[in-house]
Amino acid sequence: MEKSLCLYFQVHQPDRLRLYRFFDIGNDSNYFDDFANRTILRRVAEKCYLPMNAIMLELIKKHQGKFRICYSISGVALEQFEKFAPEVLESFKKLAKTGCVEFLAETYTHSLASLISTKEFTRQVKEHAAAIKKHFGVKPTVFRNTELIYSDKIGETVSAMGYQAMLTEGAKHILGWKSPGFLYTNAIDAKLKLLLKNFTLSDDIAFRFSDRSNPAWPVTSEKYAGWLAECAKNDEVINLFMDYETFGEHQPQSTGIFEFMKALPDAVFAKTDLKFRTPSEVVAVHQPVAPLHVPFAISWADEERDTSAWIGNELQNEAFHKLYAAEKSVMASKDEKLIADFQKLQESDHFYYMCTKFFSDGAVHKYFNPYDTPYEAFINYMNVLSDFLIRVEKVNEGKKRKTAQKR
């Protein structure tokens, strides 16, 4: 029986908001902190993107096509590469030319649109697919939603857009006794295949790699390949999904993470019968075993594996619903700058910063958060949103006046 190992990396950098005060509302519509965006991107490029892309290219060449990986790169990350680190974009293009790398579709601005607006969700997915085609010369056939968010309904929409498969979380409360190590199908449209993240093995690298309190520390490539071999005794597919920034940024070079990655393929080939495959290759090789019923949205985040990290409190919900209530007016304006700002204000990161879950998952939320408190994040975002809504109203009022004058 064929056994597959699917390595998927998420690449995303948000458009960070500058400190936007109440007195800026109506006076200054410059929302984004380009200095912070550039500084952080350059740092992550040097620590992660450039060295990791060099390692990936070296491994692909060394193993003559047997080492295969996939990426999902948000549209806003691609924009930042073009603007602040073109050499990073070039290094991804080199990987694309090997034929051993698959690029997935996602929402252009890493948004939560799938939870509230099918029209905006569809529009962003099309825009992102066009960007992938432009930069890498390929049309994505597999989809990964922001934060691995998935439900039966979202999957149905993704299938209707023509995608053959989708990645999501192997959430325990959904799977029950079933294993994430098989291919499944959408419960409404069986044409859409589902690849489920093995969060235990993924988190062994992403979160526990350098944790000295972890009983399994140190995590060596040989030890990890042994865990994969054990898992593969019962599973057909092992899906390792993680942020690319794990390598060199979240897990610094000093932890040995790069050496681990360089040695991993040899260890996998020596200890297992697993073959590295991209998501579309997994779909081509394996047959789904059952439909997966997901009536309510799931994600990768926290113990709950739901959407509460982004829209789980009153602050988040007020900001989220107020933003999307303006969708129709924004699109009616046909104003490119307004639409671009509307898209950037949808980035999931803005809502994540407002999360008040500082209990079992607090360390994760604090690590990624530039604000001291979720309340600061909320106030800053709402100040920006207030100015944005004033601009939308002004543009549409101006259009109405012009139309009235013509009559």
Tab-separated table of C-alpha atoms in Angstrom:
chain	number	residue	atom	x	y	z
A	1	MET	CA	0.000	0.000	0.000
A	2	GLU	CA	1.261	3.489	-0.901
A	3	LYS	CA	2.180	5.705	2.039
A	4	SER	CA	2.525	9.480	1.663
A	5	LEU	CA	4.152	12.292	3.614
A	6	CYS	CA	2.799	15.723	2.741
A	7	LEU	CA	4.849	18.753	3.855
A	8	TYR	CA	2.939	22.018	3.632
A	9	PHE	CA	4.154	25.474	4.686
A	10	GLN	CA	2.094	28.625	5.189
A	11	VAL	CA	3.795	31.920	4.274
A	12	HIS	CA	2.094	35.113	5.438
A	13	GLN	CA	3.004	38.576	6.658
A	14	PRO	CA	0.194	40.958	7.675
A	15	ASP	CA	-0.137	44.657	6.887
A	16	ARG	CA	0.382	46.022	10.384
A	17	LEU	CA	-1.596	49.060	11.424
A	18	ARG	CA	0.253	52.122	12.670
A	19	LEU	CA	-0.720	53.731	15.961
A	20	TYR	CA	-3.902	55.466	14.833
A	21	ARG	CA	-5.355	57.910	17.354
A	22	PHE	CA	-8.901	59.205	17.762
A	23	PHE	CA	-7.803	62.640	16.523
A	24	ASP	CA	-6.555	61.098	13.255
A	25	ILE	CA	-10.103	60.125	12.301
A	26	GLY	CA	-11.235	62.252	9.368
A	27	ASN	CA	-7.783	63.833	9.037
A	28	ASP	CA	-5.360	61.086	8.046
A	29	SER	CA	-6.156	57.985	6.000
A	30	ASN	CA	-2.680	56.490	6.115
A	31	TYR	CA	-3.412	53.331	8.147
A	32	PHE	CA	-0.502	50.989	7.646
A	33	ASP	CA	2.934	50.946	9.242
A	34	ASP	CA	5.248	50.412	6.291
A	35	PHE	CA	8.319	50.892	8.471
A	36	ALA	CA	7.275	48.001	10.757
A	37	ASN	CA	6.216	45.882	7.771
A	38	ARG	CA	9.549	46.400	6.030
A	39	THR	CA	11.625	45.908	9.191
A	40	ILE	CA	9.858	42.677	10.176
A	41	LEU	CA	9.825	41.287	6.646
A	42	ARG	CA	13.539	41.955	6.160
A	43	ARG	CA	14.259	40.254	9.505
A	44	VAL	CA	12.149	37.189	8.694
A	45	ALA	CA	13.615	37.061	5.182
A	46	GLU	CA	17.150	36.865	6.584
A	47	LYS	CA	16.263	34.465	9.390
A	48	CYS	CA	13.785	32.202	7.598
A	49	TYR	CA	12.738	32.690	3.982
A	50	LEU	CA	16.132	32.966	2.296
A	51	PRO	CA	17.995	30.244	4.262
A	52	MET	CA	15.030	27.856	4.214
A	53	ASN	CA	14.402	28.308	0.499
A	54	ALA	CA	18.095	27.588	-0.121
A	55	ILE	CA	17.821	24.420	1.998
A	56	MET	CA	14.628	23.310	0.201
A	57	LEU	CA	16.283	23.843	-3.206
A	58	GLU	CA	19.349	21.902	-2.083
A	59	LEU	CA	17.218	18.995	-0.809
A	60	ILE	CA	15.179	18.858	-4.029
A	61	LYS	CA	18.365	18.693	-6.101
A	62	LYS	CA	20.031	16.204	-3.760
A	63	HIS	CA	17.100	13.788	-3.797
A	64	GLN	CA	16.428	14.220	-7.533
A	65	GLY	CA	12.730	14.957	-7.247
A	66	LYS	CA	11.913	12.530	-4.423
A	67	PHE	CA	11.687	15.400	-1.935
A	68	ARG	CA	8.505	17.366	-2.632
A	69	ILE	CA	6.805	20.183	-0.735
A	70	CYS	CA	4.028	22.732	-1.025
A	71	TYR	CA	3.407	26.332	-0.032
A	72	SER	CA	0.482	28.652	0.446
A	73	ILE	CA	1.691	32.257	0.173
A	74	SER	CA	-0.854	34.973	0.913
A	75	GLY	CA	-1.347	37.727	-1.653
A	76	VAL	CA	-0.331	40.392	0.854
A	77	ALA	CA	2.910	38.489	1.570
A	78	LEU	CA	3.631	38.420	-2.182
A	79	GLU	CA	3.035	42.194	-2.293
A	80	GLN	CA	5.457	42.735	0.587
A	81	PHE	CA	8.084	40.542	-1.109
A	82	GLU	CA	7.815	42.656	-4.262
A	83	LYS	CA	8.048	45.860	-2.249
A	84	PHE	CA	10.601	45.053	0.443
A	85	ALA	CA	12.432	41.795	-0.434
A	86	PRO	CA	12.339	40.934	-4.156
A	87	GLU	CA	15.124	38.381	-3.641
A	88	VAL	CA	12.708	36.295	-1.531
A	89	LEU	CA	10.207	36.205	-4.380
A	90	GLU	CA	12.993	35.176	-6.765
A	91	SER	CA	13.997	32.328	-4.443
A	92	PHE	CA	10.398	31.033	-4.461
A	93	LYS	CA	10.386	31.248	-8.275
A	94	LYS	CA	13.524	29.076	-8.350
A	95	LEU	CA	11.701	26.504	-6.246
A	96	ALA	CA	8.692	26.667	-8.589
A	97	LYS	CA	10.918	25.856	-11.576
A	98	THR	CA	12.023	22.540	-10.024
A	99	GLY	CA	8.587	20.985	-10.608
A	100	CYS	CA	8.761	19.546	-7.081
A	101	VAL	CA	6.830	22.346	-5.391
A	102	GLU	CA	3.080	22.918	-5.402
A	103	PHE	CA	1.527	26.319	-4.709
A	104	LEU	CA	-1.935	26.360	-3.146
A	105	ALA	CA	-4.804	28.813	-3.503
A	106	GLU	CA	-6.095	30.795	-0.532
A	107	THR	CA	-7.774	34.128	0.207
A	108	TYR	CA	-5.708	37.020	-1.149
A	109	THR	CA	-5.463	38.921	2.148
A	110	HIS	CA	-5.539	35.955	4.521
A	111	SER	CA	-9.083	36.973	5.404
A	112	LEU	CA	-12.004	35.445	7.299
A	113	ALA	CA	-14.400	36.185	4.430
A	114	SER	CA	-15.470	32.525	4.183
A	115	LEU	CA	-17.266	32.935	7.532
A	116	ILE	CA	-19.471	35.826	6.442
A	117	SER	CA	-19.441	36.666	2.710
A	118	THR	CA	-19.390	34.083	-0.076
A	119	LYS	CA	-19.107	36.874	-2.659
A	120	GLU	CA	-16.010	38.468	-1.059
A	121	PHE	CA	-14.516	35.048	-0.326
A	122	THR	CA	-14.879	33.977	-3.964
A	123	ARG	CA	-13.498	37.274	-5.246
A	124	GLN	CA	-10.390	37.021	-3.064
A	125	VAL	CA	-9.731	33.406	-4.004
A	126	LYS	CA	-9.857	34.314	-7.709
A	127	GLU	CA	-7.537	37.258	-7.127
A	128	HIS	CA	-5.073	35.059	-5.255
A	129	ALA	CA	-5.100	32.347	-7.942
A	130	ALA	CA	-4.322	35.040	-10.542
A	131	ALA	CA	-1.360	36.223	-8.431
A	132	ILE	CA	0.011	32.660	-8.161
A	133	LYS	CA	-0.322	32.253	-11.929
A	134	LYS	CA	1.437	35.592	-12.515
A	135	HIS	CA	4.399	34.896	-10.213
A	136	PHE	CA	4.886	31.142	-10.563
A	137	GLY	CA	3.219	30.248	-13.855
A	138	VAL	CA	0.876	27.661	-12.344
A	139	LYS	CA	-2.845	27.482	-11.699
A	140	PRO	CA	-3.585	26.157	-8.187
A	141	THR	CA	-5.821	23.086	-7.972
A	142	VAL	CA	-5.808	22.635	-4.188
A	143	PHE	CA	-7.150	25.142	-1.672
A	144	ARG	CA	-6.121	26.077	1.856
A	145	ASN	CA	-8.375	28.508	3.655
A	146	THR	CA	-7.094	31.135	6.101
A	147	GLU	CA	-6.111	29.493	9.419
A	148	LEU	CA	-7.226	26.103	7.989
A	149	ILE	CA	-10.841	27.228	8.545
A	150	TYR	CA	-13.290	24.697	7.131
A	151	SER	CA	-16.919	23.635	7.288
A	152	ASP	CA	-19.165	21.575	5.022
A	153	LYS	CA	-20.592	24.778	3.532
A	154	ILE	CA	-17.183	26.397	2.942
A	155	GLY	CA	-15.988	23.174	1.314
A	156	GLU	CA	-19.011	23.166	-0.977
A	157	THR	CA	-18.167	26.718	-2.085
A	158	VAL	CA	-14.527	25.779	-2.694
A	159	SER	CA	-15.585	22.770	-4.774
A	160	ALA	CA	-17.930	24.977	-6.823
A	161	MET	CA	-14.893	27.147	-7.650
A	162	GLY	CA	-13.294	24.103	-9.265
A	163	TYR	CA	-10.763	23.011	-6.632
A	164	GLN	CA	-10.166	19.271	-6.301
A	165	ALA	CA	-8.993	19.240	-2.689
A	166	MET	CA	-8.747	21.310	0.462
A	167	LEU	CA	-6.520	21.266	3.540
A	168	THR	CA	-7.899	21.538	7.066
A	169	GLU	CA	-7.290	20.591	10.684
A	170	GLY	CA	-7.529	17.016	11.943
A	171	ALA	CA	-9.693	18.206	14.837
A	172	LYS	CA	-10.389	15.525	17.445
A	173	HIS	CA	-13.961	16.648	18.128
A	174	ILE	CA	-14.746	16.150	14.433
A	175	LEU	CA	-12.793	12.946	13.826
A	176	GLY	CA	-13.757	11.124	17.022
A	177	TRP	CA	-12.221	7.664	16.717
A	178	LYS	CA	-11.142	8.256	13.109
A	179	SER	CA	-7.572	9.116	12.126
A	180	PRO	CA	-6.359	12.218	10.217
A	181	GLY	CA	-4.092	9.842	8.300
A	182	PHE	CA	-6.503	9.201	5.439
A	183	LEU	CA	-8.120	11.121	2.621
A	184	TYR	CA	-11.731	12.212	3.235
A	185	THR	CA	-14.400	14.013	1.200
A	186	ASN	CA	-16.661	16.992	1.733
A	187	ALA	CA	-20.012	15.893	3.206
A	188	ILE	CA	-22.049	17.913	0.671
A	189	ASP	CA	-19.940	17.557	-2.486
A	190	ALA	CA	-17.883	14.364	-2.603
A	191	LYS	CA	-15.791	15.741	-5.489
A	192	LEU	CA	-13.825	17.804	-2.951
A	193	LYS	CA	-11.157	15.727	-1.196
A	194	LEU	CA	-9.882	16.668	2.268
A	195	LEU	CA	-6.336	16.414	3.635
A	196	LEU	CA	-6.268	16.628	7.427
A	197	LYS	CA	-3.380	17.961	9.478
A	198	ASN	CA	-1.684	15.623	11.921
A	199	PHE	CA	-1.420	18.293	14.598
A	200	THR	CA	0.594	16.201	17.048
A	201	LEU	CA	3.463	15.537	14.639
A	202	SER	CA	3.191	19.038	13.146
A	203	ASP	CA	3.371	20.685	16.573
A	204	ASP	CA	6.358	18.537	17.539
A	205	ILE	CA	8.264	20.722	15.073
A	206	ALA	CA	6.311	23.991	15.121
A	207	PHE	CA	5.887	24.422	18.887
A	208	ARG	CA	7.796	21.748	20.809
A	209	PHE	CA	11.048	21.468	18.856
A	210	SER	CA	13.121	23.582	21.252
A	211	ASP	CA	11.074	23.012	24.412
A	212	ARG	CA	13.477	21.488	26.903
A	213	SER	CA	10.608	20.562	29.222
A	214	ASN	CA	9.295	18.286	26.472
A	215	PRO	CA	10.047	14.665	27.510
A	216	ALA	CA	10.981	13.920	23.885
A	217	TRP	CA	13.595	16.710	23.691
A	218	PRO	CA	15.881	16.865	21.784
A	219	VAL	CA	13.887	16.188	18.626
A	220	THR	CA	16.387	14.722	16.144
A	221	SER	CA	15.649	13.800	12.546
A	222	GLU	CA	16.197	10.093	13.330
A	223	LYS	CA	13.865	10.198	16.325
A	224	TYR	CA	11.239	12.096	14.358
A	225	ALA	CA	11.472	9.684	11.415
A	226	GLY	CA	10.853	6.901	13.935
A	227	TRP	CA	7.631	8.629	15.025
A	228	LEU	CA	6.610	8.932	11.375
A	229	ALA	CA	7.313	5.213	10.819
A	230	GLU	CA	5.171	4.317	13.817
A	231	CYS	CA	2.334	6.513	12.568
A	232	ALA	CA	2.579	5.069	9.054
A	233	LYS	CA	1.850	1.554	10.363
A	234	ASN	CA	-1.838	2.502	10.508
A	235	ASP	CA	-2.131	5.649	8.396
A	236	GLU	CA	-1.910	6.123	4.633
A	237	VAL	CA	-1.111	9.839	4.630
A	238	ILE	CA	0.783	11.941	7.176
A	239	ASN	CA	0.069	15.638	6.678
A	240	LEU	CA	2.557	17.978	8.337
A	241	PHE	CA	1.201	21.521	8.107
A	242	MET	CA	2.997	24.474	9.713
A	243	ASP	CA	3.956	28.117	9.360
A	244	TYR	CA	7.126	28.545	7.309
A	245	GLU	CA	8.268	31.107	9.884
A	246	THR	CA	8.702	28.145	12.269
A	247	PHE	CA	12.148	27.742	10.723
A	248	GLY	CA	14.586	30.372	11.900
A	249	GLU	CA	12.010	32.791	13.320
A	250	HIS	CA	9.768	30.963	15.833
A	251	GLN	CA	12.431	28.281	16.252
A	252	PRO	CA	15.761	30.169	15.955
A	253	GLN	CA	18.723	28.801	14.033
A	254	SER	CA	20.474	28.179	17.385
A	255	THR	CA	17.929	25.427	18.180
A	256	GLY	CA	19.300	23.303	15.335
A	257	ILE	CA	16.069	23.551	13.322
A	258	PHE	CA	17.893	23.996	9.986
A	259	GLU	CA	20.136	20.987	10.576
A	260	PHE	CA	17.052	18.976	11.536
A	261	MET	CA	15.366	19.893	8.254
A	262	LYS	CA	18.452	19.170	6.162
A	263	ALA	CA	18.701	15.681	7.668
A	264	LEU	CA	14.992	14.845	7.689
A	265	PRO	CA	14.559	13.453	4.129
A	266	ASP	CA	17.491	11.017	4.520
A	267	ALA	CA	16.082	9.880	7.869
A	268	VAL	CA	12.593	9.413	6.362
A	269	PHE	CA	13.949	7.387	3.439
A	270	ALA	CA	16.091	5.252	5.777
A	271	LYS	CA	13.427	4.508	8.408
A	272	THR	CA	10.114	4.519	6.503
A	273	ASP	CA	8.392	3.598	3.243
A	274	LEU	CA	6.865	7.066	3.071
A	275	LYS	CA	7.054	9.038	-0.151
A	276	PHE	CA	7.059	12.818	-0.128
A	277	ARG	CA	4.028	14.004	-2.097
A	278	THR	CA	2.316	17.326	-2.701
A	279	PRO	CA	-1.425	17.622	-1.936
A	280	SER	CA	-2.507	17.135	-5.564
A	281	GLU	CA	-0.276	14.037	-5.761
A	282	VAL	CA	-1.809	12.666	-2.557
A	283	VAL	CA	-5.254	13.075	-4.132
A	284	ALA	CA	-4.092	11.290	-7.288
A	285	VAL	CA	-2.633	8.322	-5.361
A	286	HIS	CA	-5.039	7.743	-2.474
A	287	GLN	CA	-8.746	6.972	-2.352
A	288	PRO	CA	-10.937	8.760	0.206
A	289	VAL	CA	-12.269	6.524	2.966
A	290	ALA	CA	-15.388	8.484	4.031
A	291	PRO	CA	-17.130	11.870	4.023
A	292	LEU	CA	-16.204	14.161	6.906
A	293	HIS	CA	-19.135	15.949	8.531
A	294	VAL	CA	-18.182	19.445	9.750
A	295	PRO	CA	-21.398	21.428	10.354
A	296	PHE	CA	-19.600	24.231	12.254
A	297	ALA	CA	-16.340	25.881	11.229
A	298	ILE	CA	-13.083	24.434	12.540
A	299	SER	CA	-9.525	25.826	12.440
A	300	TRP	CA	-6.002	25.002	13.632
A	301	ALA	CA	-6.161	27.262	16.669
A	302	ASP	CA	-6.135	26.498	20.366
A	303	GLU	CA	-7.607	23.595	22.285
A	304	GLU	CA	-11.056	24.238	20.823
A	305	ARG	CA	-9.951	24.066	17.153
A	306	ASP	CA	-12.738	26.516	16.281
A	307	THR	CA	-12.915	30.168	15.163
A	308	SER	CA	-12.967	31.696	18.655
A	309	ALA	CA	-9.378	32.970	18.333
A	310	TRP	CA	-10.673	35.507	15.773
A	311	ILE	CA	-14.378	36.051	16.456
A	312	GLY	CA	-14.786	34.659	19.971
A	313	ASN	CA	-15.438	37.808	21.998
A	314	GLU	CA	-17.517	41.003	21.798
A	315	LEU	CA	-14.596	43.156	20.671
A	316	GLN	CA	-13.786	40.886	17.746
A	317	ASN	CA	-17.412	40.469	16.723
A	318	GLU	CA	-18.115	44.196	16.758
A	319	ALA	CA	-15.067	44.940	14.594
A	320	PHE	CA	-15.705	41.976	12.279
A	321	HIS	CA	-19.381	42.689	11.612
A	322	LYS	CA	-18.921	46.438	11.306
A	323	LEU	CA	-16.244	45.912	8.655
A	324	TYR	CA	-18.259	43.476	6.545
A	325	ALA	CA	-21.429	45.568	6.874
A	326	ALA	CA	-19.616	48.043	4.620
A	327	GLU	CA	-18.837	45.489	1.891
A	328	LYS	CA	-21.699	46.449	-0.418
A	329	SER	CA	-20.940	50.192	-0.137
A	330	VAL	CA	-17.214	49.638	-0.681
A	331	MET	CA	-17.763	47.594	-3.836
A	332	ALA	CA	-20.387	50.056	-5.119
A	333	SER	CA	-17.803	52.850	-4.843
A	334	LYS	CA	-15.547	51.151	-7.439
A	335	ASP	CA	-12.743	53.108	-5.758
A	336	GLU	CA	-9.527	51.049	-6.051
A	337	LYS	CA	-7.874	52.568	-2.954
A	338	LEU	CA	-10.970	51.946	-0.829
A	339	ILE	CA	-11.262	48.360	-2.046
A	340	ALA	CA	-7.540	47.740	-1.379
A	341	ASP	CA	-7.857	49.116	2.181
A	342	PHE	CA	-11.042	47.101	2.724
A	343	GLN	CA	-9.174	43.953	1.768
A	344	LYS	CA	-6.236	44.704	4.053
A	345	LEU	CA	-8.540	45.465	6.975
A	346	GLN	CA	-9.935	41.932	6.556
A	347	GLU	CA	-6.615	40.236	7.396
A	348	SER	CA	-7.234	37.695	10.149
A	349	ASP	CA	-4.276	39.014	12.167
A	350	HIS	CA	-6.145	42.212	13.127
A	351	PHE	CA	-8.854	40.130	14.839
A	352	TYR	CA	-6.360	37.702	16.351
A	353	TYR	CA	-4.697	40.605	18.183
A	354	MET	CA	-8.039	41.284	19.933
A	355	CYS	CA	-8.216	37.780	21.394
A	356	THR	CA	-8.810	37.692	25.159
A	357	LYS	CA	-8.025	33.981	25.586
A	358	PHE	CA	-5.067	34.273	27.934
A	359	PHE	CA	-5.398	30.914	29.614
A	360	SER	CA	-4.174	27.618	28.153
A	361	ASP	CA	-3.359	29.253	24.805
A	362	GLY	CA	-2.147	32.616	26.061
A	363	ALA	CA	1.522	32.113	25.189
A	364	VAL	CA	0.701	31.536	21.530
A	365	HIS	CA	-1.468	34.649	21.306
A	366	LYS	CA	1.082	36.826	23.110
A	367	TYR	CA	3.945	35.738	20.851
A	368	PHE	CA	2.301	37.038	17.697
A	369	ASN	CA	0.757	40.172	19.207
A	370	PRO	CA	2.326	43.642	18.759
A	371	TYR	CA	-0.177	45.189	21.212
A	372	ASP	CA	0.134	45.111	24.997
A	373	THR	CA	-3.544	44.233	25.412
A	374	PRO	CA	-6.409	43.083	23.151
A	375	TYR	CA	-8.244	46.277	24.122
A	376	GLU	CA	-5.478	48.403	22.613
A	377	ALA	CA	-5.733	46.338	19.435
A	378	PHE	CA	-9.500	46.879	19.342
A	379	ILE	CA	-9.331	50.646	19.927
A	380	ASN	CA	-6.644	51.110	17.276
A	381	TYR	CA	-8.554	49.021	14.739
A	382	MET	CA	-11.870	50.766	15.409
A	383	ASN	CA	-10.252	54.203	15.021
A	384	VAL	CA	-8.964	53.109	11.610
A	385	LEU	CA	-12.321	51.581	10.701
A	386	SER	CA	-14.164	54.781	11.681
A	387	ASP	CA	-12.025	56.817	9.297
A	388	PHE	CA	-12.420	54.190	6.587
A	389	LEU	CA	-16.229	54.270	6.852
A	390	ILE	CA	-16.209	58.084	6.591
A	391	ARG	CA	-14.220	57.774	3.343
A	392	VAL	CA	-16.649	55.184	1.960
A	393	GLU	CA	-19.591	57.436	2.717
A	394	LYS	CA	-17.898	60.477	1.130
A	395	VAL	CA	-17.042	58.635	-2.082
A	396	ASN	CA	-20.553	57.245	-2.479
A	397	GLU	CA	-22.154	60.613	-1.682
A	398	GLY	CA	-19.931	62.190	-4.333
A	399	LYS	CA	-21.046	59.591	-6.873
A	400	LYS	CA	-24.697	60.238	-6.039
A	401	ARG	CA	-24.246	63.997	-6.536
A	402	LYS	CA	-22.574	63.474	-9.912
A	403	THR	CA	-25.387	61.167	-11.021
A	404	ALA	CA	-28.002	63.720	-9.885
A	405	GLN	CA	-26.235	66.530	-11.749
A	406	LYS	CA	-26.207	64.512	-14.990
A	407	ARG	CA	-29.950	64.084	-14.730
